[in-house]
XYZ file of C-alpha atoms in Angstrom:
175
model
C -36.895 31.052 -23.600
C -35.485 28.348 -25.849
C -31.955 28.499 -27.149
C -31.724 29.919 -30.641
C -28.968 28.047 -32.549
C -27.632 31.367 -33.875
C -27.668 33.080 -30.484
C -24.639 32.707 -28.205
C -25.181 32.292 -24.493
C -23.168 30.726 -21.656
C -25.589 27.787 -21.632
C -25.091 27.261 -25.365
C -21.308 27.464 -24.970
C -21.423 24.668 -22.396
C -23.405 22.508 -24.823
C -20.990 23.204 -27.679
C -17.830 22.384 -25.774
C -14.737 24.457 -25.175
C -11.128 24.895 -26.272
C -8.634 23.247 -23.958
C -4.935 24.080 -24.179
C -2.638 21.122 -23.508
C 0.813 22.200 -22.296
C 3.983 20.164 -21.968
C 7.160 21.125 -20.152
C 8.292 22.911 -23.327
C 5.133 25.027 -23.628
C 1.801 24.644 -25.455
C 1.538 21.272 -27.203
C -1.900 21.444 -28.820
C -5.408 22.793 -28.470
C -8.326 20.369 -28.213
C -12.009 21.067 -28.766
C -13.310 19.225 -25.693
C -16.623 18.609 -23.996
C -17.233 18.924 -20.266
C -18.507 15.349 -20.056
C -15.272 13.879 -21.440
C -13.271 11.604 -19.173
C -9.525 11.753 -18.748
C -9.196 8.756 -21.098
C -11.311 10.432 -23.805
C -9.094 13.517 -23.551
C -5.981 11.331 -23.820
C -7.395 9.801 -27.010
C -7.941 13.269 -28.482
C -4.393 14.288 -27.517
C -3.035 11.134 -29.144
C -4.790 12.084 -32.407
C -3.651 15.719 -32.272
C -0.095 15.386 -30.918
C 0.798 11.717 -31.542
C 1.531 10.967 -27.878
C 0.274 7.433 -27.038
C -2.422 7.369 -24.347
C -0.415 5.011 -22.127
C 2.468 7.521 -22.061
C 0.297 10.471 -20.987
C -0.040 11.757 -17.449
C -2.476 14.692 -17.323
C -2.332 17.261 -14.538
C -4.837 19.910 -13.489
C -2.714 22.191 -11.350
C -0.661 19.737 -9.305
C -3.229 16.923 -9.221
C -3.472 14.111 -11.749
C -6.602 13.786 -13.880
C -7.533 10.095 -13.663
C -8.818 8.196 -16.689
C -12.339 7.815 -15.261
C -12.762 11.424 -14.036
C -14.838 13.857 -16.076
C -13.385 17.218 -17.050
C -16.340 19.010 -15.439
C -15.274 17.526 -12.078
C -11.780 19.006 -12.266
C -11.781 22.118 -14.477
C -13.434 25.425 -13.650
C -15.956 26.493 -16.285
C -15.342 30.188 -15.685
C -11.770 29.974 -17.008
C -11.480 31.719 -20.355
C -9.023 29.151 -21.775
C -8.638 26.163 -19.478
C -5.224 24.501 -19.504
C -4.085 21.038 -18.634
C -0.480 19.868 -18.325
C 0.821 16.738 -19.992
C 3.836 14.910 -18.632
C 5.036 12.151 -20.923
C 6.050 8.908 -19.260
C 7.652 6.597 -21.764
C 6.997 2.978 -21.023
C 10.003 1.207 -19.525
C 10.745 -2.145 -21.090
C 12.672 -4.705 -19.096
C 15.116 -7.053 -20.768
C 14.236 -10.709 -21.232
C 15.088 -12.577 -18.060
C 14.688 -9.525 -15.800
C 14.811 -10.378 -12.117
C 11.762 -10.465 -9.880
C 13.266 -7.456 -8.074
C 13.304 -5.461 -11.329
C 9.671 -6.393 -11.981
C 8.817 -5.371 -8.423
C 10.529 -1.978 -8.900
C 8.741 -1.431 -12.222
C 5.401 -2.255 -10.572
C 6.086 0.383 -7.904
C 7.130 2.885 -10.609
C 3.976 2.271 -12.670
C 1.410 2.139 -9.861
C 3.042 4.164 -7.082
C 2.591 1.350 -4.569
C 3.961 -2.100 -3.828
C 2.121 -5.143 -5.207
C -0.199 -6.689 -2.655
C 0.876 -10.242 -3.403
C 2.888 -12.459 -5.744
C -0.095 -13.031 -8.038
C -0.378 -9.299 -8.759
C 3.332 -9.187 -9.628
C 3.220 -12.256 -11.915
C 0.136 -10.877 -13.705
C 1.861 -7.503 -14.123
C 4.899 -9.175 -15.718
C 2.666 -11.466 -17.794
C 0.747 -8.488 -19.203
C 4.106 -7.218 -20.482
C 5.092 -10.484 -22.134
C 7.223 -12.030 -19.391
C 6.771 -15.354 -17.651
C 7.860 -14.431 -14.125
C 7.765 -17.587 -11.979
C 5.373 -17.365 -9.034
C 8.037 -18.525 -6.568
C 10.413 -15.738 -7.674
C 7.580 -13.190 -7.418
C 6.726 -14.476 -3.944
C 10.358 -14.081 -2.785
C 10.480 -10.524 -4.179
C 7.207 -9.532 -2.510
C 8.490 -10.856 0.824
C 11.955 -9.299 0.426
C 10.725 -5.860 -0.632
C 7.759 -5.653 1.744
C 10.191 -3.958 4.141
C 10.266 -0.354 2.885
C 13.811 0.110 4.231
C 15.133 -2.324 1.582
C 16.009 -0.355 -1.579
C 14.310 -1.375 -4.805
C 16.207 -2.664 -7.845
C 17.471 -0.106 -10.351
C 15.423 0.281 -13.509
C 16.745 1.243 -16.930
C 15.691 4.696 -18.066
C 12.932 4.884 -20.663
C 15.418 6.247 -23.189
C 18.173 3.657 -22.948
C 17.779 0.361 -24.795
C 18.055 -2.832 -22.770
C 21.599 -4.224 -22.591
C 22.431 -6.735 -25.344
C 22.380 -10.392 -24.417
C 25.809 -11.849 -23.780
C 27.172 -13.937 -26.635
C 27.693 -17.597 -25.768
C 31.300 -18.445 -25.042
C 33.044 -20.429 -27.740
C 34.531 -23.778 -26.787
C 38.280 -23.911 -27.229
C 39.341 -26.058 -30.147
C 41.973 -28.628 -29.219
């Protein structure tokens, strides 16, 4: 039988979408009318509109596993759940000060991607995408120095603290 638009059925509910509760560490953040075919990125865009959390600061979790931007909700959520939930962990973007060392850029790369850059080009492109002109030779030294996992990475500023102010130039003594 064909689906009557006024008649509810599980098949019709799947076509119409579903309510998805988005929770943060403080509790429910918002409810989104989602579709099973949505990707993680499409869901992030909807969350940005509903809760004003930028997409690049969102990390979405289904249980303990991250929902990747390219994955569809139907791959990760169970349809039989009455009100599916997804957890949002906000990761504010860390901004490095002008003139940050290659070691700081290396540490930020590891923080952002969860792995070490494969080569100096990847590190210089990463810094360049964030408005810095990291010299290739400095990136190459950092990649070589930090390829040994026993060497600790540089400290990064927290996302909440502003970068330290630039030092004022020293005045010349007047004679």
